[in-house]
Coordinates of N, CA, C and O in Angstrom, one line a residue:
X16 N -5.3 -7.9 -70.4 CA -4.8 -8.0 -69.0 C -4.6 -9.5 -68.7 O -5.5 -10.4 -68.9
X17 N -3.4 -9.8 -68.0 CA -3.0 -11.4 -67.3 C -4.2 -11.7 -66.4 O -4.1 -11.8 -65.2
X18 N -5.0 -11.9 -66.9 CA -5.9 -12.6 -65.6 C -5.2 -13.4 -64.2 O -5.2 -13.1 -63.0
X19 N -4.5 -14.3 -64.9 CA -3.8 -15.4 -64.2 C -3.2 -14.7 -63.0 O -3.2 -15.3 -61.9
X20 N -2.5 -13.3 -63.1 CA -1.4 -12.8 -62.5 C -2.3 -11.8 -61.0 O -1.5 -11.3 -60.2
X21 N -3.5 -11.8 -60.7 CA -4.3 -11.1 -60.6 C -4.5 -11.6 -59.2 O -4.7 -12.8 -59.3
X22 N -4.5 -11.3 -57.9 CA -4.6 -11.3 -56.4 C -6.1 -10.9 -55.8 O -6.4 -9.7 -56.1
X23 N -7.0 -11.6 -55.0 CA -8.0 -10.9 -54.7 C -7.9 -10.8 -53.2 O -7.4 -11.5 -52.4
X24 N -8.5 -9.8 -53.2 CA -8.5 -9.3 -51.6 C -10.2 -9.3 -51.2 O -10.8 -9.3 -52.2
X25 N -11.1 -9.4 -50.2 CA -12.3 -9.8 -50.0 C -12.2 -8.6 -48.8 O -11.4 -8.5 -47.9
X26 N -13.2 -7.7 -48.9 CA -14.0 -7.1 -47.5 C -15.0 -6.0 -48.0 O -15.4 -6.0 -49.1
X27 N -15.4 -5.2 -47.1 CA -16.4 -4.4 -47.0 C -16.4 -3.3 -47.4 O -16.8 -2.7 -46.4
X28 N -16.2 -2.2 -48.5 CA -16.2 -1.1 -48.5 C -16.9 0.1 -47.7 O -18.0 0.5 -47.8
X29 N -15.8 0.5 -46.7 CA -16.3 1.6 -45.6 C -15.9 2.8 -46.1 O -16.1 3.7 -45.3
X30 N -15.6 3.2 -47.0 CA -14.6 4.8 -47.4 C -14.5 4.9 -49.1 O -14.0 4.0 -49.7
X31 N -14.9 5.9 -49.8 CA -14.7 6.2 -50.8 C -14.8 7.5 -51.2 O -15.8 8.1 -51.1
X32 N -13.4 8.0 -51.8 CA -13.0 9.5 -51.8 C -12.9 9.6 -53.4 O -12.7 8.5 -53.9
X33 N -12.9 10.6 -54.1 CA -12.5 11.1 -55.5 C -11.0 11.3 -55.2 O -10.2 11.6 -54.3
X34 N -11.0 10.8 -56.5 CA -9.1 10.8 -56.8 C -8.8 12.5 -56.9 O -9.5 13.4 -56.6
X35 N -7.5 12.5 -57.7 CA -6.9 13.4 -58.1 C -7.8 14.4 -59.3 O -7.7 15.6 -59.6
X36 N -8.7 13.2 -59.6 CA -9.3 14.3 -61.0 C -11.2 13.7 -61.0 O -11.6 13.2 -59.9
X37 N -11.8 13.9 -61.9 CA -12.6 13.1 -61.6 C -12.9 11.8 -61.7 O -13.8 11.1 -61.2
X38 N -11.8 11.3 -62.7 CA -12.2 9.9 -63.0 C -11.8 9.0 -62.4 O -12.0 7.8 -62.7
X39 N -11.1 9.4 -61.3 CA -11.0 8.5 -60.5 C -11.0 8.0 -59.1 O -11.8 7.1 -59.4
X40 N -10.8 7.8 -58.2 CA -11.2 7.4 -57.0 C -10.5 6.6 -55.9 O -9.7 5.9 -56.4
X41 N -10.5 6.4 -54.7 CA -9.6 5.8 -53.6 C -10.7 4.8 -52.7 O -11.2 5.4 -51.7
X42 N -10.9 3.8 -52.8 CA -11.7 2.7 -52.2 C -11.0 2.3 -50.9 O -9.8 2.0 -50.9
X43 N -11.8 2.2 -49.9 CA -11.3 1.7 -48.0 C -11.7 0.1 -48.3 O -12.8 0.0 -48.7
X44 N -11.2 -0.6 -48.2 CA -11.8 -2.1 -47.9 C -11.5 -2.3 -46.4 O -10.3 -2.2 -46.1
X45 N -12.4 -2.8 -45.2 CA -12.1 -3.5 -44.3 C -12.6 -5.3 -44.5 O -13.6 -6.1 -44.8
X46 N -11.1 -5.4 -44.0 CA -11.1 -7.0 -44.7 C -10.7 -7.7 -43.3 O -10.4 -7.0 -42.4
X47 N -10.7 -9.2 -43.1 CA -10.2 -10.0 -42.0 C -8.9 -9.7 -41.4 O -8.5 -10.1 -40.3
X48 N -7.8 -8.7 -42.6 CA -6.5 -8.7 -42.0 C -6.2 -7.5 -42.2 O -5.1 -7.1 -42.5
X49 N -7.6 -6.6 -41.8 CA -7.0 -5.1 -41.4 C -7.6 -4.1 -42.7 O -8.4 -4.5 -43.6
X50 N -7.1 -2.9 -42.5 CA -7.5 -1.8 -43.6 C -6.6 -2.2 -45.0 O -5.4 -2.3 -44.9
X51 N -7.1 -2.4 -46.1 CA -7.0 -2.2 -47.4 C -7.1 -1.2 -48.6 O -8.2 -1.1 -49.0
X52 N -6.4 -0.4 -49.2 CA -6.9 1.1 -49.7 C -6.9 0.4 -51.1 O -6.3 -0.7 -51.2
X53 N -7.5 0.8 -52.1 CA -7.7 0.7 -53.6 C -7.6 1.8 -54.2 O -8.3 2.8 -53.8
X54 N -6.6 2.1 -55.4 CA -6.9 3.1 -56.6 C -7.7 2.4 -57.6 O -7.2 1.4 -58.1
X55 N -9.3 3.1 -58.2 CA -10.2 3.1 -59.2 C -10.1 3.5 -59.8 O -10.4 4.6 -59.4
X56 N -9.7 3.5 -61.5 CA -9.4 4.5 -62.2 C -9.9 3.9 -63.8 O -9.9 2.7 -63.8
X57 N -10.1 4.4 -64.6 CA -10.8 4.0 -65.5 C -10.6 3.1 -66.3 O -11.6 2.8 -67.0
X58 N -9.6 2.4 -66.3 CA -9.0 0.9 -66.8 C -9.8 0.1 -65.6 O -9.7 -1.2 -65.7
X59 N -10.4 0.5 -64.7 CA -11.0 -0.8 -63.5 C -12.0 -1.3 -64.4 O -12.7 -0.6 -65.3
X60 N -12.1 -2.6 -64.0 CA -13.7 -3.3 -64.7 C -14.1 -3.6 -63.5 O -13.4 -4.3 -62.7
X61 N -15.6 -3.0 -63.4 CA -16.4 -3.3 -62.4 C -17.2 -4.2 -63.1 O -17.7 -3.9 -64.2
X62 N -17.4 -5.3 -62.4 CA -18.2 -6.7 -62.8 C -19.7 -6.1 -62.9 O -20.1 -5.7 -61.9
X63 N -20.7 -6.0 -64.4 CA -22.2 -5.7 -64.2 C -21.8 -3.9 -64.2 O -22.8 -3.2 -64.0
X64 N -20.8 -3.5 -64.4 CA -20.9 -1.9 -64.5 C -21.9 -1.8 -62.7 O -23.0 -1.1 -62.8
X65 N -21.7 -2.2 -61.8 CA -22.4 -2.0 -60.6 C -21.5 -0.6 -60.1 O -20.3 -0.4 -60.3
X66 N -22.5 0.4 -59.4 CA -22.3 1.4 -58.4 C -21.6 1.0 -57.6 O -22.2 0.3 -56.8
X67 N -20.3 1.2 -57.3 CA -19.3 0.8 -55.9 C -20.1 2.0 -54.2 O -20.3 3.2 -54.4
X68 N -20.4 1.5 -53.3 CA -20.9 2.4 -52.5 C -20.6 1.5 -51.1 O -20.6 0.3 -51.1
X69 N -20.2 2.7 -49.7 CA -19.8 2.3 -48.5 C -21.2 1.3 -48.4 O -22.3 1.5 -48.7
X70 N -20.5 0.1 -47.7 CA -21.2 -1.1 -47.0 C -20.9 -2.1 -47.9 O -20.5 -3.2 -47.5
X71 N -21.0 -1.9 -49.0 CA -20.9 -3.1 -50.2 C -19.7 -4.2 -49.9 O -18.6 -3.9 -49.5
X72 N -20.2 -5.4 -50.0 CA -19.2 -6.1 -49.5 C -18.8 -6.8 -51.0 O -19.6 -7.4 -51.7
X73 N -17.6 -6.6 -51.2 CA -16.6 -6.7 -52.5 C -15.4 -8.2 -52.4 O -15.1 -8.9 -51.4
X74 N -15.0 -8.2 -53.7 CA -13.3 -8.6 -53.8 C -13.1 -7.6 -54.7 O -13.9 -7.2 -55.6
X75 N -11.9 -7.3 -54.4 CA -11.0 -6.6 -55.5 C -9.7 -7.3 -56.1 O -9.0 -8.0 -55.4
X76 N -9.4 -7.1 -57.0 CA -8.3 -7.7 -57.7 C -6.8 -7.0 -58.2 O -6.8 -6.1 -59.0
X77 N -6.2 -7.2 -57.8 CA -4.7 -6.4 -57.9 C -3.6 -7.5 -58.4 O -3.2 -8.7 -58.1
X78 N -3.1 -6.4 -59.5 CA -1.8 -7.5 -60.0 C -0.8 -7.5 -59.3 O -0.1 -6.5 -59.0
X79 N -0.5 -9.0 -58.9 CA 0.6 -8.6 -58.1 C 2.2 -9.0 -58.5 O 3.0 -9.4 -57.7
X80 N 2.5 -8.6 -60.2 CA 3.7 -8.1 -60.6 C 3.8 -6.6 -60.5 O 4.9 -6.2 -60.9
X81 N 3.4 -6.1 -60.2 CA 2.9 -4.2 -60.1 C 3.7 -4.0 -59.3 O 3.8 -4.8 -58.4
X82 N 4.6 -2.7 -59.2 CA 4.9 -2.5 -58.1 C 4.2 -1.1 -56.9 O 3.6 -0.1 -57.1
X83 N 4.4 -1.7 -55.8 CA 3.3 -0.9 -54.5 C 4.2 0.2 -53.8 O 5.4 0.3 -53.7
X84 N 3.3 1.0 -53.2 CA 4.3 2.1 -52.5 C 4.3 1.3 -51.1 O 3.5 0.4 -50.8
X85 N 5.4 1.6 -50.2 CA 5.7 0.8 -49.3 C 5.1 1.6 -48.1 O 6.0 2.1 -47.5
X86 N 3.8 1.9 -47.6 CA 3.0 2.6 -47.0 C 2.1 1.6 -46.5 O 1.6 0.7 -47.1
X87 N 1.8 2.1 -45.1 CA 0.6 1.6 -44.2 C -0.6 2.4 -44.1 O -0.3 3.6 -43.9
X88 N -2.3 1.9 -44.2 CA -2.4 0.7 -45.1 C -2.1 0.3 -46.4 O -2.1 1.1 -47.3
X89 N -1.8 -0.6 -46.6 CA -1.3 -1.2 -48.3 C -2.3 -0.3 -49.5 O -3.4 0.2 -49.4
X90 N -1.7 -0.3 -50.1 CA -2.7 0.8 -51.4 C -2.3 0.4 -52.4 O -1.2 0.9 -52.7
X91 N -2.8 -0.5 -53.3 CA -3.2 -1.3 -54.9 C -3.7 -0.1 -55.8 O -4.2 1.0 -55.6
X92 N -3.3 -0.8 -57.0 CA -4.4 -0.3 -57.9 C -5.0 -1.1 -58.4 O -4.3 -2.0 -58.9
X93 N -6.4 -1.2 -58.6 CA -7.6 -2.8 -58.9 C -7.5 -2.9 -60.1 O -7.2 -1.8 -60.7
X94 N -7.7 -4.0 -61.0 CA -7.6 -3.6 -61.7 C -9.4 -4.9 -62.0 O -9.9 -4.8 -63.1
X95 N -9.9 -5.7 -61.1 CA -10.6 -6.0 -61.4 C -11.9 -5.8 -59.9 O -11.2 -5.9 -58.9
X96 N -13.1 -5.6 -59.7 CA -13.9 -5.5 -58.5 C -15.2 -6.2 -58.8 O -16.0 -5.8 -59.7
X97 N -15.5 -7.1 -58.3 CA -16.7 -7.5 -58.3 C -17.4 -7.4 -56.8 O -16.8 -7.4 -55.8
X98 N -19.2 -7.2 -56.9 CA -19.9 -6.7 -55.7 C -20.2 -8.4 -55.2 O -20.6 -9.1 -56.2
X99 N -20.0 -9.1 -54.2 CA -20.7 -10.6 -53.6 C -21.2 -10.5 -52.5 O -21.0 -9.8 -51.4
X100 N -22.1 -11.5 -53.0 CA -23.5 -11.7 -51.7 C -23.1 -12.7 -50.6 O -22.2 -13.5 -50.8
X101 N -23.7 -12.6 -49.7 CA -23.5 -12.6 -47.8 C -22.9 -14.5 -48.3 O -23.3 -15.4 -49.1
X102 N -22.2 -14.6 -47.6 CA -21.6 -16.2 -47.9 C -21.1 -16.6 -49.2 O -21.2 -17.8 -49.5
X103 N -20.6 -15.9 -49.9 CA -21.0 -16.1 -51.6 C -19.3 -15.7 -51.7 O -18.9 -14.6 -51.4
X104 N -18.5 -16.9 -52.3 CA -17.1 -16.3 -52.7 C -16.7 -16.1 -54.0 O -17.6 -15.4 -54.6
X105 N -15.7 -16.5 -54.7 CA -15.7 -16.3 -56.2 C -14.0 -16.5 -56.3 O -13.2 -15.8 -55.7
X106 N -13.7 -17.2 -57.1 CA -12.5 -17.8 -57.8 C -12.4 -17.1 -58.9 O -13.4 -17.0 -59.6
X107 N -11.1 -16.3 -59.3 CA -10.6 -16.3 -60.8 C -9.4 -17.1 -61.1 O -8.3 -17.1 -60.7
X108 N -10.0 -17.9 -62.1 CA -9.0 -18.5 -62.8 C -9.3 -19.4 -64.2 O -10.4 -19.6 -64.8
X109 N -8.3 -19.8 -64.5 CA -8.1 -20.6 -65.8 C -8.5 -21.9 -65.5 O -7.7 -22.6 -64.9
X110 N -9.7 -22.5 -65.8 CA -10.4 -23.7 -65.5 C -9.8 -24.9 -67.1 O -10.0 -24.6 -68.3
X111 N -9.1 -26.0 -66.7 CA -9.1 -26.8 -67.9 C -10.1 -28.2 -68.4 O -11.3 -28.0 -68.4
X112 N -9.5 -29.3 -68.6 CA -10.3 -30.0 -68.9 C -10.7 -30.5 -67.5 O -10.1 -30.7 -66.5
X113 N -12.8 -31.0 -68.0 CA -13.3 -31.2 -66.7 C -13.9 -29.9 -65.4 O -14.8 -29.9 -64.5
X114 N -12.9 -28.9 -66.1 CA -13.5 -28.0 -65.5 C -12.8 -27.7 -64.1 O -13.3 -27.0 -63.1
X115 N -11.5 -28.2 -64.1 CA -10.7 -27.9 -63.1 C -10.0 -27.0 -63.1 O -9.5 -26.7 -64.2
X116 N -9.8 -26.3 -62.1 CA -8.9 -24.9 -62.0 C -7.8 -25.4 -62.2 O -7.7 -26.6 -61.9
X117 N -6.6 -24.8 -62.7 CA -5.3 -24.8 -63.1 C -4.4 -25.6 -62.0 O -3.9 -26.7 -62.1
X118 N -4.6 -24.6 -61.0 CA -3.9 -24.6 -59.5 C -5.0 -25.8 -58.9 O -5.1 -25.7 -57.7
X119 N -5.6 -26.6 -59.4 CA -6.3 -27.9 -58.8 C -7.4 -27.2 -57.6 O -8.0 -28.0 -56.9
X120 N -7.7 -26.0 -57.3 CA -7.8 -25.5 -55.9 C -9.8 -25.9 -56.3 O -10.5 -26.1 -55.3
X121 N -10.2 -25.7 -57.8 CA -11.6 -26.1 -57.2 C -12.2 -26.7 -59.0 O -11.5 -26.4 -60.0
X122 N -13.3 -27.4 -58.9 CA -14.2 -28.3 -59.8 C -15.2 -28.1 -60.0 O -16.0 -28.7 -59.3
X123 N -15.7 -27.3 -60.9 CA -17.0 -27.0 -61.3 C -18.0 -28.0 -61.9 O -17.5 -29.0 -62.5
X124 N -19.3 -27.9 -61.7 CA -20.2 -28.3 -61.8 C -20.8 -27.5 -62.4 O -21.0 -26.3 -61.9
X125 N -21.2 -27.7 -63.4 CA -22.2 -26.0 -64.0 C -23.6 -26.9 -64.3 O -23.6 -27.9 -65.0
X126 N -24.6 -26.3 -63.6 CA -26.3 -26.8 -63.9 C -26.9 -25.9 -64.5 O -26.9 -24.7 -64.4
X127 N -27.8 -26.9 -65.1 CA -29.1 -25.6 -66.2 C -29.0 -24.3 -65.5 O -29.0 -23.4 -66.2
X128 N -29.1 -23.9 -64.1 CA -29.6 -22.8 -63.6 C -28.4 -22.1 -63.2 O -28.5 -21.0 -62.7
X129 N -27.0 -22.5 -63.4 CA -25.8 -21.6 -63.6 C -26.0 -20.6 -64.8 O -26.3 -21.0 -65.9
X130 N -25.8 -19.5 -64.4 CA -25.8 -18.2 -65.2 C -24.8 -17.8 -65.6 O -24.2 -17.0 -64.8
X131 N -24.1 -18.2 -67.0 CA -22.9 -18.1 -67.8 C -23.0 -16.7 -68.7 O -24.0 -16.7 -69.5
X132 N -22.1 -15.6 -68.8 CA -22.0 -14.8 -69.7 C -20.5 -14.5 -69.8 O -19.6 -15.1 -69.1
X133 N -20.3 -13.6 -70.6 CA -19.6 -12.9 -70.9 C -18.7 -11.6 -70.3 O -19.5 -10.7 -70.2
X134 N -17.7 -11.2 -69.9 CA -17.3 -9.9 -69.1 C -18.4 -8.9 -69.9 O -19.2 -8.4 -69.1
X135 N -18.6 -8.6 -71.0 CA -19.4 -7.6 -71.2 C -20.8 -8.2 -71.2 O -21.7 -7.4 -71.6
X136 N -21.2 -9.2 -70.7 CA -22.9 -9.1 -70.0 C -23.4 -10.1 -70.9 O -24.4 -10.6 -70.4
X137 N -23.0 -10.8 -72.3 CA -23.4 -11.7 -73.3 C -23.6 -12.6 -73.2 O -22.5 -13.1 -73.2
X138 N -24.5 -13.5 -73.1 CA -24.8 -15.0 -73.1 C -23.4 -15.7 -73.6 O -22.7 -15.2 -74.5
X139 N -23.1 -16.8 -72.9 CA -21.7 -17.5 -73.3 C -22.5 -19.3 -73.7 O -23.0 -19.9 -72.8
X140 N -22.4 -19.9 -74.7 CA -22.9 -21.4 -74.7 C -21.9 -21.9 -75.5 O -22.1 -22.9 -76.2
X141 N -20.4 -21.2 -75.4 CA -19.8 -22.3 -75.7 C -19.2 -23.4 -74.6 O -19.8 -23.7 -73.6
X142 N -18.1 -23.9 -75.0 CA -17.2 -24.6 -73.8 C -16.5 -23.9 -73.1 O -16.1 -22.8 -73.5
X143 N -16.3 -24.4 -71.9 CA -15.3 -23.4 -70.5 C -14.1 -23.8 -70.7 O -13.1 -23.0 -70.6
X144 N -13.9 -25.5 -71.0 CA -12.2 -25.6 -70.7 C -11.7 -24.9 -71.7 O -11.9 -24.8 -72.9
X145 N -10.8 -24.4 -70.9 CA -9.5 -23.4 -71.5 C -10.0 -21.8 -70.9 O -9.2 -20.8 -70.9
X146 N -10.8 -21.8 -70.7 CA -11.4 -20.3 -70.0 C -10.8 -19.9 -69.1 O -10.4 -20.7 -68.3
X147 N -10.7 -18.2 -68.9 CA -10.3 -17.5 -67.8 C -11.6 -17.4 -67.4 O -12.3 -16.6 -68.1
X148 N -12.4 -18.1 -65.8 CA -13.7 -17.6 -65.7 C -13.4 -17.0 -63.8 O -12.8 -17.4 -62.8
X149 N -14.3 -15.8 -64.2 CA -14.6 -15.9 -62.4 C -15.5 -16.3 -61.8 O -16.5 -15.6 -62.0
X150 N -15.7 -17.0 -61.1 CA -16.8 -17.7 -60.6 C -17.5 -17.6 -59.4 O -16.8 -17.8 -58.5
X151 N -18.7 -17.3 -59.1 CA -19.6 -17.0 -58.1 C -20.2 -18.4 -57.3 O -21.0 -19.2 -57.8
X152 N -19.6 -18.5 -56.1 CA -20.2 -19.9 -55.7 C -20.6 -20.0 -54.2 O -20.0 -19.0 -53.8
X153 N -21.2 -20.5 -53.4 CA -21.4 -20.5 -51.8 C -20.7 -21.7 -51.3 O -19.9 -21.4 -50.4
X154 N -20.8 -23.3 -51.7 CA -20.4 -24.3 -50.8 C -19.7 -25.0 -51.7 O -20.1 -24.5 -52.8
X155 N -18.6 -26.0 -52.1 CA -18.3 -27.0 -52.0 C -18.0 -28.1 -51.3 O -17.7 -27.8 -50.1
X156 N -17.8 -29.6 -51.6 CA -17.5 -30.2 -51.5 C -16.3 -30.8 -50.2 O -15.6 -29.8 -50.0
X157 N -16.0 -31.3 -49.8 CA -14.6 -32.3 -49.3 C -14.0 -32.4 -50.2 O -12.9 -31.9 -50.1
X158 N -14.1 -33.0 -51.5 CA -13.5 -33.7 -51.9 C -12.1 -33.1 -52.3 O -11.8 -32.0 -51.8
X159 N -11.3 -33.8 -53.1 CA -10.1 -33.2 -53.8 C -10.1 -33.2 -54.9 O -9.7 -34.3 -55.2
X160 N -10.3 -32.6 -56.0 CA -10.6 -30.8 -55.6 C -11.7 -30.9 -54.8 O -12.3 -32.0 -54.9
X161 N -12.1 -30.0 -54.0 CA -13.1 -29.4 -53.7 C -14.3 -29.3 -55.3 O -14.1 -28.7 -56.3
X162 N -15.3 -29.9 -55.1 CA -16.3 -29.3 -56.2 C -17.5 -28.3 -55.6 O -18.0 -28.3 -54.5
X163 N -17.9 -27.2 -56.8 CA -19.0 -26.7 -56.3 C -20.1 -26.4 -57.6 O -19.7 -26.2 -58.7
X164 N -21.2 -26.4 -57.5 CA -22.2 -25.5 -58.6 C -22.5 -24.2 -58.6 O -23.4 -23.6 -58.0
X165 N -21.3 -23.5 -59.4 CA -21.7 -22.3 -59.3 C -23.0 -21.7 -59.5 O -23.9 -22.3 -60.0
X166 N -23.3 -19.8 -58.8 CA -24.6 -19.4 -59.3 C -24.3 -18.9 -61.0 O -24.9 -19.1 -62.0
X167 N -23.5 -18.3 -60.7 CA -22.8 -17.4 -62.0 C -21.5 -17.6 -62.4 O -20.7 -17.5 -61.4
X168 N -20.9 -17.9 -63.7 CA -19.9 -17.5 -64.0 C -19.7 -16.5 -65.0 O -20.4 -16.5 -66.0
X169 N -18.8 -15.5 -64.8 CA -18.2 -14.4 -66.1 C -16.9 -15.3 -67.1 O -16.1 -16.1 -66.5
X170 N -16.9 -15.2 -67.9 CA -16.2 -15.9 -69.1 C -15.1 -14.6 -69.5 O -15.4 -13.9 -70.4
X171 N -14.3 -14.5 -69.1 CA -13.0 -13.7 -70.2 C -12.6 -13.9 -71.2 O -11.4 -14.4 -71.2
X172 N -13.0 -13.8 -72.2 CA -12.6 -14.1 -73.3 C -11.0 -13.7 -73.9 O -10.7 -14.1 -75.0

């Protein structure tokens, strides 16, 4: 999967219906710019294999070369969801040398107590530059970039 290509949307999970069969599913996000619908379907990677459940406050990720039905509210299919905590945002992207995002937009700082693994849950101790990582962070910086110390990053290999 294009990481790179990948859109996140941030809100609250209020609604969660079974799809068409069992394996799959229809997620509500209420977000800052209104109702959001999600298709879950077995190709989704839920970050930590976590239980998606109403209140959970999420990002979801949608590619946005895909094409969408032209319907109110908007309805994606995710193809990535992670669960985040109260103030707590998260960047995906391709970090290079230094540890700079691609798109310059943020600067990692990674400290002994950043918690680096793997999409499948694995301890990660190599190097980041050149990584697709998503990253779990609360504050940065002023600066340009922006820097922060992440709590967690996932490494895409």
């Amino acid at each position: 999967m294009p990481y790179e290509n990948l859109v996140p949307v941030a809100g609250t999970i209020f609604n969660i219906i079974r799809g068409s069969d069992c394996c799959s599913q229809m997620m509500s996000l209420r977000t800052d710019n209104g109702i959001v619908n999600f298709a879950v379907d077995p190709q989704t990677k839920v970050v930590e294999d976590r239980q998606l459940r109403n209140g959970m406050r999420v990002v979801a990720f949608y590619d946005g070369r895909e094409p969408v039905p032209l319907i109110f509210p908007p309805r994606y299919r995710v193809h990535l969801v992670t669960a985040v905590g109260r103030n707590e945002q998260v960047m995906l992207g391709r970090f290079g040398r230094n540890l700079v995002a691609e798109d310059g937009s943020l600067q990692l700082n990674i400290a002994g107590n950043t918690v680096v693994r793997t999409a499948n849950g694995q301890s990660f101790h190599c190097n980041l530059n050149g990584q697709v990582l998503l990253v779990y962070y609360t504050v940065t910086t002023r600066s340009i970039p922006p820097q922060t110390t992440p709590s967690k990053v996932i490494v895409f290999c």
